[in-house]
Amino acid sequence: MDKIIDIISQELKKAFERCGYDSEYGRVVVSNRPDLCQYQCNGSLAAAKAYKKAPIQIANAVLEALENKDYFSEIEAVMPGFINMNLSAAFVTDYLKSMSEDEKLGVRTEKEPKTIVIDYGGPNLAKPLHVGHLRSAVIGESVKRILRYTGNNVIGDAHLGDWGLQIGLVITELKERQPDLPYFDDDYNGEYPSEPPFTISELEEIYPCASSKSKTDEEFKEAARAAVFKLHSGHKGYRALWQHILAVSVPDLKRNYDKLNVCFELWKKESDAQPYIADMVQAMKDGGFAYISDGALVVDVKEDTDTKEMPPCMILKSNGATLYNTTDLATIVERMKLFSPDRIIYLTDQRQSLYFEQIFRCARKTGLVGPETELTYLGFGTMNGKDGKPFKTRDGGVMRLEYLINDVNEAVYNKMSERDMEEEEARKIAAVVGLAALKYGDLSNQPSKDYVFDMERFISFEGNTGPYILYTMVRIKSILSRCADKEGALNGQAYEPSPEETQLKLAASRFNEAVEHAAEELAPNKICQYIYELSNAFNAFYHVSSIVGESDKVKQASWIALIKLTLRILENGISLLAFEAPDRM
Ligand code: ARG
């Protein structure tokens, strides 16, 4: 469906044109003085300058030329030349009816769906997820759902880090602890055990131990680097150990992403890109793009218009080893081959923004992607503690994601336990509400901004929070369960609506606008802002309308249809943010 604002803009544009002015002046905006009118057009003021006339004269002429006035209950030109308008109840009601009949609630879907790969995982094998992975997962899952809702074919890739130093560290530490394992015997020719030599909790202890050792023990670190090199070169024992690490880690990672309601379509790994490297490097050399500088193989990515420093993109280190860059470039080759995507979107902490700029330029320059493929980097800010520094555990360590989630759930549970409910049910609800609190607390910020993790505020049932949205939904469900008429029928003529009802209808009619903006700008915060406004509009309406007790049956039926639609919009909204609502709380 066309957005309401576009429908009325179209009318005004035609009128401007009929009067001999550029149609662009007819653009309508939501009123910034809702006490005066719902929508306004300020184009006469700008046109006045261009055409050297009084703005009010233009506004009056445009009103005269307006063909279809049925959209408006009121439309007037006011000094110095604004056109203020209110929509007619019949028009808005019909619009809401069409919305209700549409599976996507009026959101237009792409005529030519795009294939989009979105890279928003990046967990590292053998390392538990920590809060640094939270934003990527939370924002990425939402962006994926928004782009899918608008009709694209979107593939989420976990892009597992399985090829870096951390594997070498684990292997080296394990070798010190259990040197007799067959994986370390270069002469071993038999089958390797099918059972891994560690459990997930052992692995989780091995990695940090090895990592801190490597910070003080240069020899140990060198051994870890050598182990990575052997792994990359195909050492049989190390490959077998790596397989074990994968087998133990991946199910654990999946379990954790599951708890976050984050689900990847693809579980590709950095190692999957390795087979593409040799040909890619050769082509970069053959094309005259890659050259040796200080022993390393690099591609220049500087452009004349650059105002900031833009170092060359390194493809191979001086010892011939591949690096993070090489893998990301080869992953582009792989993605092009497997999916020919129209767009690839990367989410990481903003600190990698220069890095991705280099990668994108290098990929374009060397022809890994053509001009028709869009490469987008969505860098996000940090989640900080109340002290304004990156969020840490109480003792200053890196917070595991699992523990953070448990803390939030516990806090919600404590808030709820005053209510009368079975323990088990309360725990379940606390987990649903807790996840909403955590995700909404993050997603309601513009991705690029840092934000403060504020438990008290995030779990509050009032204000711009996830639990407030859920509370509103639960309230609607409870009203509906108490009404005999479950169907309802919107009616815009039979009675005089309260201003609160009119505002709720207007808010409901703007869902498509919010979703389309969120998709264009990759901005889940636009969805949060919208569902917050809609919830506020509903609650204001609720406070002045006794829905269950209303004796005018036509009116009651209209209200039921309206709040059902509101609930459906909120349900769609939170599903775009990837959390759910309980039936009670
Ligand atoms: N594994 C990386 C890290 O922990 C993040 C990967 C991000 N994605 C990418 N294609 N580079 O820093």
Coordinates of C-alpha atoms and ligand atoms in Angstrom, one line a residue:
M1 CA 0.0 0.0 0.0
D2 CA 1.1 3.6 -0.6
K3 CA 1.9 5.4 2.6
I4 CA -0.7 7.8 3.8
I5 CA 1.7 10.7 3.7
D6 CA 2.5 9.9 0.0
I7 CA -1.1 9.7 -0.9
I8 CA -1.8 13.2 0.4
S9 CA 1.5 14.5 -0.9
Q10 CA 0.5 13.3 -4.3
E11 CA -2.8 15.3 -4.1
L12 CA -1.0 18.5 -3.1
K13 CA 1.7 18.0 -5.7
K14 CA -0.9 17.9 -8.4
A15 CA -2.4 21.0 -7.1
F16 CA 0.9 22.9 -7.0
E17 CA 1.5 21.7 -10.6
R18 CA -1.9 22.9 -11.7
C19 CA -1.1 26.3 -10.4
G20 CA 2.1 26.4 -12.4
Y21 CA 4.5 25.6 -9.6
D22 CA 7.0 22.8 -9.3
S23 CA 5.3 19.8 -7.8
E24 CA 8.0 19.2 -5.3
Y25 CA 6.6 22.0 -3.2
G26 CA 3.6 19.8 -2.5
R27 CA 5.5 17.5 -0.1
V28 CA 3.5 16.9 3.1
V29 CA 5.0 16.3 6.5
V30 CA 3.6 15.1 9.8
S31 CA 2.6 18.2 11.8
N32 CA 5.0 19.5 14.4
R33 CA 2.1 21.2 16.0
P34 CA -0.3 18.3 16.6
D35 CA -2.5 20.6 18.6
L36 CA -3.2 22.6 15.4
C37 CA -3.4 19.9 12.8
Q38 CA -2.3 16.4 11.9
Y39 CA -0.3 17.0 8.7
Q40 CA 1.1 20.1 7.1
C41 CA 2.6 21.3 3.8
N42 CA 5.1 24.2 4.0
G43 CA 5.9 24.3 0.3
S44 CA 4.2 27.6 -0.3
L45 CA 6.9 29.4 1.8
A46 CA 9.7 28.0 -0.3
A47 CA 7.8 28.5 -3.5
A48 CA 7.2 32.1 -2.6
K49 CA 10.9 32.8 -2.7
A50 CA 11.3 31.0 -6.1
Y51 CA 8.3 32.6 -7.7
K52 CA 8.4 36.0 -5.9
K53 CA 4.9 35.9 -4.6
A54 CA 3.3 36.1 -1.2
P55 CA 3.2 32.6 0.4
I56 CA -0.4 32.9 1.5
Q57 CA -1.4 33.7 -2.1
I58 CA 0.2 30.5 -3.3
A59 CA -1.3 28.5 -0.5
N60 CA -4.8 29.8 -1.2
A61 CA -4.4 29.1 -5.0
V62 CA -3.2 25.6 -4.3
L63 CA -6.3 24.9 -2.1
E64 CA -8.5 26.2 -4.9
A65 CA -6.8 23.8 -7.3
L66 CA -7.1 20.8 -5.0
E67 CA -9.2 18.2 -6.8
N68 CA -9.9 15.5 -4.3
K69 CA -10.9 16.9 -0.9
D70 CA -12.3 13.7 0.4
Y71 CA -9.1 12.8 2.1
F72 CA -9.5 15.8 4.5
S73 CA -11.9 16.7 7.2
E74 CA -10.2 20.1 7.3
I75 CA -7.7 21.8 5.1
E76 CA -6.8 25.4 5.3
A77 CA -4.2 28.0 4.5
V78 CA -2.9 29.9 7.4
M79 CA -0.5 32.8 7.7
P80 CA 2.1 33.2 6.6
G81 CA 1.4 30.4 4.1
F82 CA 1.2 27.0 5.7
I83 CA -1.4 24.5 4.6
N84 CA -2.7 22.6 7.6
M85 CA -4.8 19.5 7.3
N86 CA -6.7 16.9 9.2
L87 CA -7.6 13.6 7.6
S88 CA -11.2 12.6 7.3
A89 CA -12.3 9.8 9.6
A90 CA -13.7 7.8 6.6
F91 CA -10.4 8.0 4.7
V92 CA -8.3 6.8 7.7
T93 CA -10.8 4.1 8.6
D94 CA -10.7 2.7 5.1
Y95 CA -7.0 2.8 5.1
L96 CA -6.9 0.9 8.4
K97 CA -9.3 -1.7 6.9
S98 CA -7.1 -2.3 3.9
M99 CA -4.1 -2.6 6.3
S100 CA -5.9 -5.2 8.3
E101 CA -6.6 -7.2 5.2
D102 CA -2.9 -7.1 4.2
E103 CA -0.6 -9.8 5.5
K104 CA 2.2 -7.2 5.7
L105 CA 0.0 -4.6 7.3
G106 CA 0.4 -2.2 4.4
V107 CA 4.2 -2.4 4.0
R108 CA 5.2 -2.5 0.4
T109 CA 7.5 -5.2 -0.7
E110 CA 10.3 -4.9 -3.2
K111 CA 9.2 -5.3 -6.8
E112 CA 12.6 -6.8 -7.5
P113 CA 13.7 -8.7 -4.4
K114 CA 17.4 -8.4 -3.7
T115 CA 19.6 -11.2 -2.5
I116 CA 21.4 -9.8 0.6
V117 CA 24.0 -11.6 2.7
I118 CA 24.4 -10.2 6.2
D119 CA 27.5 -11.0 8.2
Y120 CA 26.6 -10.4 11.9
G121 CA 28.0 -13.2 13.9
G122 CA 31.8 -13.4 14.0
P123 CA 32.0 -15.5 17.2
N124 CA 35.4 -17.1 17.7
L125 CA 35.8 -20.8 18.1
A126 CA 36.9 -21.9 21.6
K127 CA 36.0 -18.5 23.1
P128 CA 32.7 -18.0 24.8
L129 CA 30.4 -15.2 23.6
H130 CA 30.9 -12.0 25.5
V131 CA 29.0 -8.7 25.5
G132 CA 31.0 -7.5 22.5
H133 CA 29.1 -10.0 20.4
L134 CA 25.8 -8.8 21.8
R135 CA 25.2 -5.8 19.6
S136 CA 26.3 -7.4 16.4
A137 CA 23.8 -10.3 17.0
V138 CA 21.0 -8.1 18.2
I139 CA 21.2 -5.4 15.6
G140 CA 22.0 -7.8 12.8
E141 CA 19.1 -10.1 13.5
S142 CA 16.7 -7.2 13.5
V143 CA 18.1 -5.7 10.3
K144 CA 17.8 -9.1 8.7
R145 CA 14.2 -9.4 9.6
I146 CA 13.4 -5.8 8.5
L147 CA 15.0 -6.4 5.1
R148 CA 13.2 -9.7 4.8
Y149 CA 9.8 -8.1 5.8
T150 CA 10.2 -5.7 2.9
G151 CA 10.5 -8.6 0.5
N152 CA 14.2 -9.3 0.1
N153 CA 15.9 -12.7 0.2
V154 CA 18.2 -12.3 3.1
I155 CA 20.8 -14.8 4.3
G156 CA 22.4 -14.4 7.7
D157 CA 25.9 -15.8 8.0
A158 CA 27.6 -16.5 11.4
H159 CA 31.0 -16.2 9.8
L160 CA 32.7 -18.2 12.5
G161 CA 36.2 -17.3 13.4
D162 CA 37.9 -20.7 13.3
W163 CA 41.2 -20.0 11.6
G164 CA 43.0 -17.5 13.9
L165 CA 45.6 -17.5 16.6
Q166 CA 43.1 -18.7 19.3
I167 CA 43.1 -22.2 17.7
G168 CA 46.9 -22.2 17.9
L169 CA 46.8 -21.2 21.5
V170 CA 44.4 -24.0 22.4
I171 CA 46.5 -26.5 20.5
T172 CA 49.7 -25.4 22.2
E173 CA 48.2 -25.4 25.7
L174 CA 46.7 -28.8 25.1
K175 CA 50.1 -30.1 23.9
E176 CA 51.7 -29.0 27.2
R177 CA 49.0 -30.6 29.3
Q178 CA 48.6 -33.9 27.4
P179 CA 51.7 -34.4 25.2
D180 CA 51.0 -38.0 24.7
L181 CA 47.8 -37.5 22.7
P182 CA 48.2 -39.0 19.2
Y183 CA 47.5 -35.5 17.6
F184 CA 50.9 -34.4 18.6
D185 CA 52.8 -37.5 17.3
D186 CA 53.9 -36.6 13.7
D187 CA 54.6 -40.3 13.0
Y188 CA 51.1 -41.4 14.0
N189 CA 49.3 -43.1 11.1
G190 CA 46.2 -44.5 12.8
E191 CA 42.7 -43.2 13.1
Y192 CA 42.2 -40.4 15.6
P193 CA 39.8 -40.9 18.4
S194 CA 36.2 -39.8 17.5
E195 CA 35.7 -38.4 21.0
P196 CA 37.2 -35.0 21.6
P197 CA 39.9 -34.8 24.3
F198 CA 38.0 -32.0 26.1
T199 CA 34.5 -30.9 27.1
I200 CA 33.1 -27.5 26.4
S201 CA 33.9 -26.4 30.0
E202 CA 37.4 -27.6 29.7
L203 CA 37.8 -25.8 26.5
E204 CA 36.5 -22.7 28.1
E205 CA 39.1 -22.9 30.7
I206 CA 42.0 -23.8 28.3
Y207 CA 41.6 -20.8 26.1
P208 CA 41.8 -18.0 28.6
C209 CA 44.7 -19.8 30.4
A210 CA 46.6 -20.1 27.1
S211 CA 45.7 -16.5 26.1
S212 CA 47.1 -15.0 29.3
K213 CA 50.2 -17.2 29.1
S214 CA 50.9 -15.9 25.6
K215 CA 50.9 -12.3 26.9
T216 CA 53.9 -12.9 29.1
D217 CA 55.6 -15.9 27.5
E218 CA 57.0 -15.0 24.1
E219 CA 58.1 -18.6 23.4
F220 CA 54.6 -19.9 24.1
K221 CA 53.1 -17.4 21.7
E222 CA 55.6 -18.3 19.0
A223 CA 54.7 -21.9 19.5
A224 CA 51.0 -21.0 19.1
R225 CA 51.8 -19.1 15.8
A226 CA 53.7 -22.1 14.6
A227 CA 50.7 -24.3 15.4
V228 CA 48.4 -22.1 13.4
F229 CA 50.8 -22.3 10.5
K230 CA 50.9 -26.1 10.7
L231 CA 47.1 -26.2 10.9
H232 CA 46.8 -24.0 7.8
S233 CA 49.3 -26.1 6.0
G234 CA 47.2 -29.2 6.6
H235 CA 48.9 -31.0 9.5
K236 CA 46.7 -34.1 10.1
G237 CA 46.8 -34.1 13.8
Y238 CA 46.0 -30.4 14.2
R239 CA 43.2 -30.6 11.6
A240 CA 41.7 -33.4 13.7
L241 CA 42.0 -31.4 16.9
W242 CA 40.5 -28.4 15.1
Q243 CA 37.5 -30.6 14.0
H244 CA 37.1 -31.5 17.7
I245 CA 37.1 -27.9 18.7
L246 CA 34.5 -27.2 16.1
A247 CA 32.3 -30.1 17.1
V248 CA 32.4 -29.0 20.8
S249 CA 32.0 -25.3 20.3
V250 CA 29.4 -24.9 17.6
P251 CA 26.5 -26.5 19.4
D252 CA 27.4 -24.4 22.5
L253 CA 27.4 -21.2 20.3
K254 CA 24.1 -22.2 18.8
R255 CA 22.6 -22.7 22.2
N256 CA 23.7 -19.3 23.2
Y257 CA 22.5 -17.5 20.1
D258 CA 19.2 -19.4 20.5
K259 CA 18.8 -17.8 23.9
L260 CA 19.1 -14.5 22.2
N261 CA 16.5 -15.5 19.6
V262 CA 19.2 -15.1 17.0
C263 CA 19.3 -17.6 14.2
F264 CA 21.8 -17.8 11.3
E265 CA 20.8 -19.4 8.0
L266 CA 24.4 -20.1 7.4
W267 CA 27.2 -21.3 9.6
K268 CA 30.1 -20.6 7.3
K269 CA 33.5 -20.3 8.7
E270 CA 36.7 -18.3 8.0
S271 CA 38.3 -21.6 7.0
D272 CA 35.7 -22.1 4.2
A273 CA 37.2 -19.2 2.3
Q274 CA 40.7 -20.6 2.3
P275 CA 40.4 -22.6 -1.0
Y276 CA 39.7 -19.4 -2.8
I277 CA 42.8 -17.6 -1.7
A278 CA 45.4 -18.9 -4.2
D279 CA 43.4 -18.0 -7.3
M280 CA 42.4 -14.7 -5.8
V281 CA 46.0 -13.7 -5.0
Q282 CA 47.1 -14.8 -8.5
A283 CA 44.5 -12.7 -10.2
M284 CA 45.4 -9.7 -8.1
K285 CA 49.0 -10.1 -9.2
D286 CA 48.1 -10.7 -12.8
G287 CA 45.8 -7.7 -12.9
G288 CA 48.7 -5.5 -11.7
F289 CA 46.9 -4.6 -8.5
A290 CA 49.0 -6.4 -6.0
Y291 CA 52.7 -5.6 -5.5
I292 CA 55.4 -6.3 -2.9
S293 CA 56.0 -3.6 -0.4
D294 CA 58.5 -4.2 2.5
G295 CA 58.2 -7.9 1.7
A296 CA 54.4 -8.0 2.0
L297 CA 51.9 -8.3 -0.8
V298 CA 49.6 -5.2 -0.8
V299 CA 47.0 -3.4 -2.9
D300 CA 46.8 0.4 -2.9
V301 CA 43.4 1.6 -2.0
K302 CA 44.0 5.3 -1.7
E303 CA 41.8 7.6 -3.7
D304 CA 42.6 11.2 -4.7
T305 CA 39.7 12.6 -2.8
D306 CA 40.8 11.0 0.5
T307 CA 41.2 13.4 3.4
K308 CA 42.2 10.8 5.9
E309 CA 45.1 8.4 5.9
M310 CA 44.3 5.3 3.8
P311 CA 47.0 2.6 4.2
P312 CA 47.3 -0.1 1.5
C313 CA 45.3 -3.3 2.0
M314 CA 47.7 -6.1 2.9
I315 CA 47.0 -9.4 1.2
L316 CA 49.9 -11.6 2.4
K317 CA 52.4 -11.0 5.1
S318 CA 56.1 -11.0 4.2
N319 CA 56.4 -14.7 5.3
G320 CA 53.6 -15.5 2.9
A321 CA 51.0 -16.0 5.7
T322 CA 47.4 -15.0 5.1
L323 CA 45.7 -12.6 7.5
Y324 CA 42.2 -11.4 8.5
N325 CA 42.1 -9.3 5.3
T326 CA 42.9 -12.2 3.1
T327 CA 40.1 -14.2 4.6
D328 CA 37.5 -11.4 4.3
L329 CA 38.4 -10.9 0.7
A330 CA 38.3 -14.6 -0.1
T331 CA 35.0 -14.8 1.7
I332 CA 33.7 -12.1 -0.8
V333 CA 34.8 -14.4 -3.6
E334 CA 33.0 -17.3 -2.0
R335 CA 29.8 -15.3 -1.4
M336 CA 29.7 -14.1 -5.0
K337 CA 30.2 -17.6 -6.2
L338 CA 27.5 -19.1 -4.0
F339 CA 24.8 -16.4 -3.9
S340 CA 25.7 -13.6 -6.4
P341 CA 24.3 -11.2 -3.8
D342 CA 23.1 -7.7 -4.7
R343 CA 24.4 -6.6 -1.4
I344 CA 26.6 -7.7 1.5
I345 CA 26.2 -6.0 4.8
Y346 CA 28.8 -6.3 7.6
L347 CA 28.2 -5.6 11.2
T348 CA 31.0 -5.0 13.6
D349 CA 32.2 -2.7 16.3
Q350 CA 33.0 0.7 14.8
R351 CA 36.6 0.2 15.5
Q352 CA 36.8 -1.9 12.3
S353 CA 35.4 0.9 10.1
L354 CA 38.7 1.8 8.4
Y355 CA 39.5 -1.9 7.9
F356 CA 36.2 -2.5 6.1
E357 CA 36.7 0.6 4.0
Q358 CA 40.0 -0.9 2.8
I359 CA 38.4 -4.3 2.2
F360 CA 35.6 -2.8 0.1
R361 CA 37.9 -0.6 -2.0
C362 CA 40.2 -3.5 -2.6
A363 CA 37.3 -5.8 -3.5
R364 CA 36.0 -3.2 -6.0
K365 CA 39.3 -2.3 -7.4
T366 CA 40.4 -5.9 -8.1
G367 CA 37.0 -6.8 -9.5
L368 CA 35.9 -9.3 -6.8
V369 CA 32.6 -7.5 -6.9
G370 CA 31.1 -5.6 -9.8
P371 CA 29.4 -2.2 -9.6
E372 CA 26.0 -3.8 -9.2
T373 CA 26.9 -5.3 -5.8
E374 CA 26.6 -3.0 -2.9
L375 CA 28.9 -3.4 0.1
T376 CA 27.6 -1.9 3.3
Y377 CA 29.4 -1.5 6.6
L378 CA 27.2 -1.0 9.6
G379 CA 29.5 -0.1 12.5
F380 CA 28.0 0.1 15.9
G381 CA 29.0 1.9 19.2
T382 CA 29.9 0.3 22.5
M383 CA 27.7 -0.8 25.3
N384 CA 29.0 1.0 28.3
G385 CA 28.6 0.7 32.1
K386 CA 27.3 3.5 34.2
D387 CA 30.8 4.8 34.5
G388 CA 30.8 5.5 30.7
K389 CA 33.5 2.9 30.0
P390 CA 32.9 -0.3 28.1
F391 CA 30.7 -2.7 30.1
K392 CA 32.7 -5.1 32.4
T393 CA 31.9 -7.6 35.2
R394 CA 32.0 -6.3 38.7
D395 CA 35.6 -7.4 39.1
G396 CA 36.6 -5.7 35.8
G397 CA 36.7 -8.8 33.6
V398 CA 35.0 -9.5 30.3
M399 CA 31.3 -10.2 30.9
R400 CA 30.1 -13.5 29.4
L401 CA 26.9 -13.0 27.4
E402 CA 25.2 -15.9 29.2
Y403 CA 25.8 -14.3 32.6
L404 CA 24.5 -10.9 31.4
I405 CA 21.3 -12.6 30.2
N406 CA 20.9 -14.4 33.5
D407 CA 21.3 -11.2 35.4
V408 CA 18.7 -9.4 33.4
N409 CA 16.2 -12.4 33.8
E410 CA 16.9 -12.5 37.5
A411 CA 16.2 -8.8 37.9
V412 CA 12.9 -9.1 36.0
Y413 CA 12.0 -12.1 38.0
N414 CA 12.5 -10.3 41.3
K415 CA 10.3 -7.5 40.1
M416 CA 7.6 -10.0 39.2
S417 CA 7.7 -12.3 42.1
E418 CA 5.4 -10.1 44.1
R419 CA 2.6 -11.1 41.7
D420 CA 0.7 -14.3 42.3
M421 CA 2.0 -16.8 39.8
E422 CA 3.6 -20.3 39.9
E423 CA 7.4 -20.1 40.1
E424 CA 7.9 -21.9 36.9
E425 CA 5.6 -19.7 34.9
A426 CA 7.2 -16.6 36.5
R427 CA 10.6 -17.8 35.4
K428 CA 9.4 -18.4 31.9
I429 CA 7.8 -15.0 31.6
A430 CA 10.9 -13.3 33.2
A431 CA 13.1 -14.8 30.4
V432 CA 10.8 -13.5 27.7
V433 CA 10.5 -10.0 29.3
G434 CA 14.2 -10.0 30.1
L435 CA 15.2 -10.6 26.6
A436 CA 12.9 -7.8 25.4
A437 CA 14.4 -5.5 28.0
L438 CA 18.0 -6.2 26.9
K439 CA 17.3 -6.0 23.2
Y440 CA 15.1 -3.0 23.3
G441 CA 17.6 -1.2 25.5
D442 CA 20.1 -1.7 22.7
L443 CA 17.9 -1.4 19.6
S444 CA 16.2 1.8 20.7
N445 CA 19.5 3.6 20.2
Q446 CA 20.9 4.6 16.8
P447 CA 23.4 1.7 16.1
S448 CA 26.4 4.0 15.7
K449 CA 25.9 5.5 19.1
D450 CA 27.4 4.2 22.4
Y451 CA 24.8 3.6 25.1
V452 CA 24.8 2.9 28.8
F453 CA 23.5 -0.4 30.1
D454 CA 21.1 0.6 32.8
M455 CA 19.4 -2.4 34.3
E456 CA 16.8 -0.4 36.3
R457 CA 15.7 1.6 33.3
F458 CA 15.8 -1.3 30.8
I459 CA 13.5 -3.5 32.9
S460 CA 11.1 -0.7 33.9
F461 CA 7.5 -1.2 32.9
E462 CA 7.2 2.5 32.2
G463 CA 8.9 4.7 29.7
N464 CA 10.6 3.9 26.5
T465 CA 11.5 0.3 27.3
G466 CA 10.8 -3.2 26.0
P467 CA 8.8 -4.2 29.0
Y468 CA 6.5 -1.2 28.5
I469 CA 5.8 -2.3 25.0
L470 CA 5.1 -5.9 26.2
Y471 CA 2.9 -4.6 29.0
T472 CA 0.8 -2.6 26.5
M473 CA 0.4 -5.8 24.4
V474 CA -0.6 -7.8 27.4
R475 CA -3.1 -5.2 28.3
I476 CA -4.7 -5.4 24.9
K477 CA -4.8 -9.2 25.1
S478 CA -6.5 -9.0 28.4
I479 CA -9.2 -6.5 27.2
L480 CA -9.9 -8.7 24.2
S481 CA -10.3 -11.8 26.4
R482 CA -13.0 -9.9 28.3
C483 CA -15.0 -8.8 25.3
A484 CA -17.8 -11.0 24.0
D485 CA -17.4 -9.7 20.4
K486 CA -14.0 -10.9 19.2
E487 CA -14.3 -9.8 15.6
G488 CA -15.2 -6.2 15.6
A489 CA -15.6 -3.9 12.6
L490 CA -13.9 -0.5 12.1
N491 CA -16.4 2.3 11.7
G492 CA -15.5 5.8 10.9
Q493 CA -18.9 7.4 10.5
A494 CA -21.3 6.1 13.2
Y495 CA -20.0 8.1 16.1
E496 CA -17.8 11.0 17.1
P497 CA -14.4 9.7 18.1
S498 CA -12.4 11.1 21.0
P499 CA -9.2 12.9 20.1
E500 CA -7.3 10.0 21.7
E501 CA -9.1 7.5 19.3
T502 CA -8.2 9.7 16.3
Q503 CA -4.6 9.8 17.4
L504 CA -4.4 6.1 17.8
K505 CA -5.8 5.5 14.3
L506 CA -3.3 7.9 12.9
A507 CA -0.5 6.2 14.7
A508 CA -1.6 2.8 13.5
S509 CA -1.8 4.1 9.9
R510 CA 1.9 4.9 10.0
F511 CA 3.4 1.4 10.4
N512 CA 4.5 1.1 6.8
E513 CA 6.3 4.4 7.0
A514 CA 8.3 3.3 10.0
V515 CA 9.2 0.0 8.5
E516 CA 10.2 1.4 5.1
H517 CA 12.4 4.0 6.8
A518 CA 14.0 1.4 9.0
A519 CA 14.8 -0.7 5.9
E520 CA 16.2 2.2 4.0
E521 CA 18.5 3.3 6.8
L522 CA 19.2 -0.1 8.4
A523 CA 17.8 1.4 11.6
P524 CA 15.9 -0.8 14.0
N525 CA 15.7 2.2 16.3
K526 CA 13.0 3.6 13.9
I527 CA 10.8 0.6 14.7
C528 CA 11.4 1.1 18.4
Q529 CA 10.4 4.7 18.2
Y530 CA 7.3 3.9 16.2
I531 CA 6.0 1.1 18.5
Y532 CA 6.7 3.3 21.5
E533 CA 4.6 6.1 20.0
L534 CA 1.9 3.6 19.1
S535 CA 1.9 2.2 22.6
N536 CA 1.6 5.7 24.0
A537 CA -1.3 6.4 21.7
F538 CA -3.0 3.2 22.7
N539 CA -2.6 3.8 26.4
A540 CA -4.0 7.3 26.1
F541 CA -7.0 5.9 24.3
Y542 CA -7.4 3.2 26.9
H543 CA -7.5 5.7 29.7
V544 CA -10.5 7.6 28.2
S545 CA -12.4 4.6 26.8
S546 CA -14.2 1.9 28.7
I547 CA -13.9 -0.7 26.0
V548 CA -15.3 -3.8 27.8
G549 CA -18.2 -1.9 29.3
E550 CA -19.2 0.2 26.2
S551 CA -23.0 -0.1 25.6
D552 CA -23.0 1.3 22.0
K553 CA -22.3 -2.0 20.2
V554 CA -21.2 -0.3 16.9
K555 CA -18.7 1.8 18.8
Q556 CA -17.5 -1.1 20.8
A557 CA -17.0 -3.3 17.7
S558 CA -15.1 -0.5 16.1
W559 CA -12.8 -0.2 19.1
I560 CA -12.3 -3.9 19.2
A561 CA -11.2 -3.9 15.6
L562 CA -8.9 -1.0 16.3
I563 CA -7.1 -2.5 19.3
K564 CA -6.8 -5.8 17.5
L565 CA -5.1 -4.1 14.7
T566 CA -2.9 -2.2 17.2
L567 CA -1.9 -5.5 18.8
R568 CA -1.1 -7.0 15.4
I569 CA 1.1 -4.1 14.5
L570 CA 2.9 -4.3 17.8
E571 CA 3.4 -8.1 17.3
N572 CA 4.8 -7.5 13.9
G573 CA 7.0 -4.7 15.3
I574 CA 8.5 -6.7 18.0
S575 CA 9.0 -9.6 15.7
L576 CA 11.1 -7.2 13.6
L577 CA 13.2 -6.6 16.7
A578 CA 13.3 -10.3 17.3
F579 CA 11.7 -10.7 20.7
E580 CA 8.3 -11.9 21.8
A581 CA 5.5 -11.0 24.2
P582 CA 4.1 -13.2 26.9
D583 CA 0.3 -13.6 27.4
R584 CA 0.5 -12.2 30.9
M585 CA 3.1 -10.5 33.0
Ligands
ARG1 N1 35.7 -12.8 14.4 C1 35.9 -11.4 14.3 C2 36.2 -10.8 15.7 O1 35.9 -11.4 16.7 C3 34.7 -10.7 13.8 C4 34.3 -11.0 12.4 C5 33.5 -9.9 11.7 N2 33.1 -10.3 10.4 C6 34.0 -10.2 9.4 N3 33.6 -10.6 8.2 N4 35.2 -9.8 9.5 O2 36.7 -9.7 15.7

